[in-house]
PDB file of C-alpha atoms in Angstrom:
ATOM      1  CA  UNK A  85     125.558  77.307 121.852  1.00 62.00           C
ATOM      2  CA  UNK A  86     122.308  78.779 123.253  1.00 77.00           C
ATOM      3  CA  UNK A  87     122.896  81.989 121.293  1.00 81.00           C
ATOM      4  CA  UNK A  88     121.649  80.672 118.403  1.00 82.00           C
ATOM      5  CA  UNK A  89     118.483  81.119 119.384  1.00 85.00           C
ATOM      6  CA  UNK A  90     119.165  84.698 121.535  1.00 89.00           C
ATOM      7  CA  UNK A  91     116.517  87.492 119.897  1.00 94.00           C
ATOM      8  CA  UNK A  92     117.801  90.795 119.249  1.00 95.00           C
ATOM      9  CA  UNK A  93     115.562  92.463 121.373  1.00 95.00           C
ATOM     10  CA  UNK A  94     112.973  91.212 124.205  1.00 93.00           C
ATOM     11  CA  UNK A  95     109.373  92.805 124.625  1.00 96.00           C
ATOM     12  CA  UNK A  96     106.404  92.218 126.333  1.00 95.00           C
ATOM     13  CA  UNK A  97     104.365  92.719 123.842  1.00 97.00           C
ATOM     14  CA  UNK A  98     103.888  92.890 120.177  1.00 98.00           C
ATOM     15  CA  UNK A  99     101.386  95.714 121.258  1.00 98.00           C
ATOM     16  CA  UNK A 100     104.270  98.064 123.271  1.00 98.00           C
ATOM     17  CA  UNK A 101     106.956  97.698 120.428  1.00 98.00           C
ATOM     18  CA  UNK A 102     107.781 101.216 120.243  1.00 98.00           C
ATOM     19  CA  UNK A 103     107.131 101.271 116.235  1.00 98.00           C
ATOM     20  CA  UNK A 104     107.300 104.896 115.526  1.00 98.00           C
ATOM     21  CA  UNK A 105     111.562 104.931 116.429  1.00 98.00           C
ATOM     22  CA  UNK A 106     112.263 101.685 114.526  1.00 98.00           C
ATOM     23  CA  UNK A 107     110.745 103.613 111.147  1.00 98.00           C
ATOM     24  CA  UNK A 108     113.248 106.474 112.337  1.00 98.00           C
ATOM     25  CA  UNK A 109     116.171 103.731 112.665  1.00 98.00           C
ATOM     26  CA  UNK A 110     114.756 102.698 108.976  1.00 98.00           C
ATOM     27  CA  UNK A 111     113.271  99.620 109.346  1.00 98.00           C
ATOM     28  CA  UNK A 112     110.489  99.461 106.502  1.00 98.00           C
ATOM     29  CA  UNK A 113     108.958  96.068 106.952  1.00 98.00           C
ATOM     30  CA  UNK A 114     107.800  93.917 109.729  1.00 98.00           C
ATOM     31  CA  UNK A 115     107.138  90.279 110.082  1.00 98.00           C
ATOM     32  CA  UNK A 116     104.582  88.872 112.075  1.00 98.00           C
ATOM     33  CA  UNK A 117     103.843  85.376 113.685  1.00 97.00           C
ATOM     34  CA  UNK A 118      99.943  85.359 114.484  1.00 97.00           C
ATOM     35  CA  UNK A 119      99.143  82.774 117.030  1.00 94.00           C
ATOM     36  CA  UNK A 120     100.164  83.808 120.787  1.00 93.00           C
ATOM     37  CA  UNK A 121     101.857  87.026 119.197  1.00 96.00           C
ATOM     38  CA  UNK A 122      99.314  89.025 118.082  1.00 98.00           C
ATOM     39  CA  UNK A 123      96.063  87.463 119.394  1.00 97.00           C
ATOM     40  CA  UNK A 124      95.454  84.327 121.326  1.00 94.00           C
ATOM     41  CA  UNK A 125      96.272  80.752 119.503  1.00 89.00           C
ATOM     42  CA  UNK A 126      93.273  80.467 117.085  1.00 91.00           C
ATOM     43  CA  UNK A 127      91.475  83.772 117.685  1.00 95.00           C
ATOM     44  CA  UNK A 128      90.270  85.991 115.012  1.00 97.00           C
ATOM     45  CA  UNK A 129      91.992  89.658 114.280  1.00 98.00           C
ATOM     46  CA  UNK A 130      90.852  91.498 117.657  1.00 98.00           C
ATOM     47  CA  UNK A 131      90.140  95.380 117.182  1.00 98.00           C
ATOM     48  CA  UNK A 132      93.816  95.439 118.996  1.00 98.00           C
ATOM     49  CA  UNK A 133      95.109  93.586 116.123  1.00 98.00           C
ATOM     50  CA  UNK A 134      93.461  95.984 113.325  1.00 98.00           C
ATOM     51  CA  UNK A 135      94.654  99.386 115.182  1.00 98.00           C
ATOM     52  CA  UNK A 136      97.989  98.283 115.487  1.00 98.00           C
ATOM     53  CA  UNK A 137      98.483  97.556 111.693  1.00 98.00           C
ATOM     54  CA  UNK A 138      96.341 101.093 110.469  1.00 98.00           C
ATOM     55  CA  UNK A 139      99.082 102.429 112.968  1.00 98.00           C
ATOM     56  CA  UNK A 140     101.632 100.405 111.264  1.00 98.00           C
ATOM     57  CA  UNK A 141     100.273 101.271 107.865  1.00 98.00           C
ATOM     58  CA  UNK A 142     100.115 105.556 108.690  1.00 98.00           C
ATOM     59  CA  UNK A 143     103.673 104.617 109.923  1.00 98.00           C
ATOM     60  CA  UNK A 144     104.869 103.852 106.511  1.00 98.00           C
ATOM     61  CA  UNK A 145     105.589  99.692 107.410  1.00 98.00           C
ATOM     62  CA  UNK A 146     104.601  97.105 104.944  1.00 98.00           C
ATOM     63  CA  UNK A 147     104.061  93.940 106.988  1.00 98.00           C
ATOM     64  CA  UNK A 148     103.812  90.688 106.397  1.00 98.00           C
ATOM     65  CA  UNK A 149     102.587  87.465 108.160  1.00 98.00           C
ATOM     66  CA  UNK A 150     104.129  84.548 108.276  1.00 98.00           C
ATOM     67  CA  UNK A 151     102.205  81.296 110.019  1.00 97.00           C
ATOM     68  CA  UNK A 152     102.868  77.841 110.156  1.00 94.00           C
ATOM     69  CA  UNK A 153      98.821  77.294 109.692  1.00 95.00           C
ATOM     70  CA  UNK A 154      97.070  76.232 106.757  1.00 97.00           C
ATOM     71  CA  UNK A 155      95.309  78.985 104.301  1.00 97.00           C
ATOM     72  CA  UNK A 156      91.986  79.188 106.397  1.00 97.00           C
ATOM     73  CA  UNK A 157      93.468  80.486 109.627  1.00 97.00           C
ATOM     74  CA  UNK A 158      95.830  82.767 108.165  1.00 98.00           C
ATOM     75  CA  UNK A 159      94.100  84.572 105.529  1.00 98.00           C
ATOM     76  CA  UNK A 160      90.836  85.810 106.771  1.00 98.00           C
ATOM     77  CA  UNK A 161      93.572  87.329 109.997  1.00 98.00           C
ATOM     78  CA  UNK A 162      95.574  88.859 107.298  1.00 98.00           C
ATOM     79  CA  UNK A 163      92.511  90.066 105.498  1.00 98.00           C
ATOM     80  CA  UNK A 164      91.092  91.821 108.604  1.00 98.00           C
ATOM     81  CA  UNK A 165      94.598  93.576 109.570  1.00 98.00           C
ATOM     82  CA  UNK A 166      94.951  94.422 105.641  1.00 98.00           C
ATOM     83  CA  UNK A 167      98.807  92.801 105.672  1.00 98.00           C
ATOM     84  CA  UNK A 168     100.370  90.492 103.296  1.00 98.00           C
ATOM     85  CA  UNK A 169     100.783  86.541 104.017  1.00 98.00           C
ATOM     86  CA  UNK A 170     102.346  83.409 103.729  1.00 98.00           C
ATOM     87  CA  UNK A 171     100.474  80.194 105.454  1.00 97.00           C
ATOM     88  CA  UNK A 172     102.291  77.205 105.862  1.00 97.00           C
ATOM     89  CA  UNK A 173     105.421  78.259 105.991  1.00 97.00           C
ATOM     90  CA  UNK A 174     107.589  75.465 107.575  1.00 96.00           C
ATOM     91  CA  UNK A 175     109.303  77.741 110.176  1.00 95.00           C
ATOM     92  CA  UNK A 176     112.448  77.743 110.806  1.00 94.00           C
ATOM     93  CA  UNK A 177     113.333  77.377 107.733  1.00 94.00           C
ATOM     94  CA  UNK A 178     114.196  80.919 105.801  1.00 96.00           C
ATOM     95  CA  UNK A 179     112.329  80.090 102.480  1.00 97.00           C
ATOM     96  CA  UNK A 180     109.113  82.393 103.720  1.00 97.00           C
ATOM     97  CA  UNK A 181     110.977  84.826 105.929  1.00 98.00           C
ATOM     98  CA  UNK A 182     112.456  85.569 102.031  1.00 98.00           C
ATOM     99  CA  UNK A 183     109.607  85.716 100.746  1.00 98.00           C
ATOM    100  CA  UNK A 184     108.214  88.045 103.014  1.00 98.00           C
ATOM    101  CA  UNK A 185     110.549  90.250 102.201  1.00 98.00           C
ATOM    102  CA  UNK A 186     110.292  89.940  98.562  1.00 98.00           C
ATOM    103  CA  UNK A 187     106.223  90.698  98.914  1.00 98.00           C
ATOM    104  CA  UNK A 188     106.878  93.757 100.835  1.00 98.00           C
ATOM    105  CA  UNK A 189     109.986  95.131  99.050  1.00 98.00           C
ATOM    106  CA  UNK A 190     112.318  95.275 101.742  1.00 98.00           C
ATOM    107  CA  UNK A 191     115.671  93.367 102.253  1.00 98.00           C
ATOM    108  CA  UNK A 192     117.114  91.994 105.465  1.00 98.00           C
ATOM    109  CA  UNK A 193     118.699  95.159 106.458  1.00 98.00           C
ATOM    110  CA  UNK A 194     115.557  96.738 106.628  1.00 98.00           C
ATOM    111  CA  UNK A 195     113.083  94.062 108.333  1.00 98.00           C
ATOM    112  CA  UNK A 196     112.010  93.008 111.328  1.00 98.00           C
ATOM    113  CA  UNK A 197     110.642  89.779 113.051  1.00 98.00           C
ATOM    114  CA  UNK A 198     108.143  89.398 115.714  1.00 98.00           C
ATOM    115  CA  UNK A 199     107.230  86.076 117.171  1.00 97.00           C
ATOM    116  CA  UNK A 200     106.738  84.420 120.712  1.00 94.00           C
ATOM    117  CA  UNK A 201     108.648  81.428 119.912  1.00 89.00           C
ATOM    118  CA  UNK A 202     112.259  81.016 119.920  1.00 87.00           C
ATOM    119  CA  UNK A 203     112.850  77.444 118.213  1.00 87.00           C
ATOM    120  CA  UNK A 204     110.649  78.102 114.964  1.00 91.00           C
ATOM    121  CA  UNK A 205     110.194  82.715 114.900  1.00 94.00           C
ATOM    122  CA  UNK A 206     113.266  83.661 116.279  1.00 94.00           C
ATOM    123  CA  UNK A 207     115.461  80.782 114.760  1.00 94.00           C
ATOM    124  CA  UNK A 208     114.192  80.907 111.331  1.00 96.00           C
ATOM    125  CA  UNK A 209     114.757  84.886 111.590  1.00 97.00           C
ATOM    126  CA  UNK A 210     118.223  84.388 112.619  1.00 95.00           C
ATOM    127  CA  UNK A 211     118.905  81.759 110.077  1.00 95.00           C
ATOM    128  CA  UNK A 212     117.241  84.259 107.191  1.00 97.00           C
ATOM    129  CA  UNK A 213     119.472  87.348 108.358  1.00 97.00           C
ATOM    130  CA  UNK A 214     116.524  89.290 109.557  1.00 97.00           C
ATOM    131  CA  UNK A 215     116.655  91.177 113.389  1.00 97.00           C
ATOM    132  CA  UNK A 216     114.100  89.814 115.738  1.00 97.00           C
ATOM    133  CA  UNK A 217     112.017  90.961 118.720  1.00 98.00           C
ATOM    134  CA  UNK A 218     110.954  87.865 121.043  1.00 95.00           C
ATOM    135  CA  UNK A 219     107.708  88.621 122.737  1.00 96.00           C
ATOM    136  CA  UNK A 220     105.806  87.052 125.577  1.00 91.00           C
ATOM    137  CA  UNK A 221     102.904  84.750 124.252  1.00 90.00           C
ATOM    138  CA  UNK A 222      99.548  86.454 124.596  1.00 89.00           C
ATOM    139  CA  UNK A 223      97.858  83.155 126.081  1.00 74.00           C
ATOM    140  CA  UNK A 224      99.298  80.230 128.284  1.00 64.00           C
ATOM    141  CA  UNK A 225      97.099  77.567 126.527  1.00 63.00           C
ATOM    142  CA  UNK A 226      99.242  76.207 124.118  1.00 55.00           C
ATOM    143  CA  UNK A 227      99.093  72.765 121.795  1.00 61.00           C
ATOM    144  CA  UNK A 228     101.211  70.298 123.782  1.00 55.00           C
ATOM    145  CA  UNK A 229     103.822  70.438 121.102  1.00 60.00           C
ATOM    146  CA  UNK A 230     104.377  74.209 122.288  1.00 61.00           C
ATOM    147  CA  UNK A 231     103.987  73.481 125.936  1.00 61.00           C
ATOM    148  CA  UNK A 232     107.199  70.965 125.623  1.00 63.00           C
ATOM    149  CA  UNK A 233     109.057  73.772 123.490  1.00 68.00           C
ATOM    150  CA  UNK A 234     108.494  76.386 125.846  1.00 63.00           C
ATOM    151  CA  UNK A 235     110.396  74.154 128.788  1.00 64.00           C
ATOM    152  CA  UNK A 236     113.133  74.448 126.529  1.00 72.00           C
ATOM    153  CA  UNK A 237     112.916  78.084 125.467  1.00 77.00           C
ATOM    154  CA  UNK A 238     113.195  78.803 129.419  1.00 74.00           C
ATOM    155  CA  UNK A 239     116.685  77.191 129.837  1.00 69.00           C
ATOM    156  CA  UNK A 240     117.928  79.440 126.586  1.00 74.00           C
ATOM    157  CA  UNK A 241     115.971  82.651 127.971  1.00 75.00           C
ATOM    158  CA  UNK A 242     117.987  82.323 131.352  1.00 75.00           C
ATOM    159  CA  UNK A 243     121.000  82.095 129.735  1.00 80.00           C
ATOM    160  CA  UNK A 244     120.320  85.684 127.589  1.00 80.00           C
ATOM    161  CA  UNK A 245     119.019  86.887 130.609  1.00 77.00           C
ATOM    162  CA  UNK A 246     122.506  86.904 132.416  1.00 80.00           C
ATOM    163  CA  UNK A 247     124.370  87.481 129.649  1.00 82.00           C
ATOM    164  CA  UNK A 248     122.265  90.702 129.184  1.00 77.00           C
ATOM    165  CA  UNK A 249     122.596  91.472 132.795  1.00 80.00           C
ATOM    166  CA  UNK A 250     126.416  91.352 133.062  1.00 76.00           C
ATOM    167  CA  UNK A 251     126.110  93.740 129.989  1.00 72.00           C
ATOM    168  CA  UNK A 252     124.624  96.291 132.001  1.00 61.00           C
TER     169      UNK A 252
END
């Protein structure tokens, strides 16, 4: 049941992703969530933020962002990092993660996810046939909406947890 909602892979960071070997695996395009992924909910694009998508860009990746916000949060962020974007894009559902795709020229062999939250990123990645990486959020303040969703996403992360420990 709880493996719906399992990522493919499980990093600390969107910043310690080792990029560089998933462009050798083949992976051409990468997905981002914004808030609590790449910068703290509501912060600007950081100078972190703009290095890592030069370094995506000299990688060869086309990225794309994909935010629940509205048009003013998202696009001066994806203006700053220089990446594609969809705003309001009703997470989980796969309409945007498809679209994403379809801005950047990549398919779902190809693409990537990365998101800190496992009931709208991870799920609507899943649900779109897209790989994911699940990464810690940046910031614990959270809109109380999160907060509740994140006592949730702790029952399914101890679940993958074991399962990827008796793996091993």
């Amino acid at each position: 049941m709880f493996k719906t909602f399992y990522p493919d892979d499980w990093q600390a960071s969107a910043y310690v992703i080792p990029y560089e070997e998933l462009y050798r695996k083949g992976y051409r395009g990468l997905i981002f969530d914004i808030d609590n992924t790449l910068v703290p909910h509501g912060a600007p694009a950081d100078g972190r933020a703009v290095k890592l998508f030069q370094r995506l860009r000299d990688t060869g990746f086309s990225t794309c962002l994909i935010s629940n916000n509205q048009e003013p949060r998202v696009k001066p962020f994806a203006d700053r990092v220089g990446s594609r974007y969809v705003y309001n894009a009703h997470k989980p559902s796969t309409k945007n993660y498809i679209r994403a795709m379809e801005m950047m020229g990549t398919d779902r062999e190809n693409t990537l996810f990365i998101g800190d939250q496992l009931f709208t990123d991870v799920w609507g990645a899943k649900r779109a046939g897209i790989r994911s990486i699940l990464v810690k959020p940046i910031h614990p303040r959270e809109e109380i909406q999160i907060v509740l969703k994140r006592y949730l996403e702790k029952v399914v992360l101890h679940f993958y947890r074991k399962e990827k420990e008796g793996k091993k």
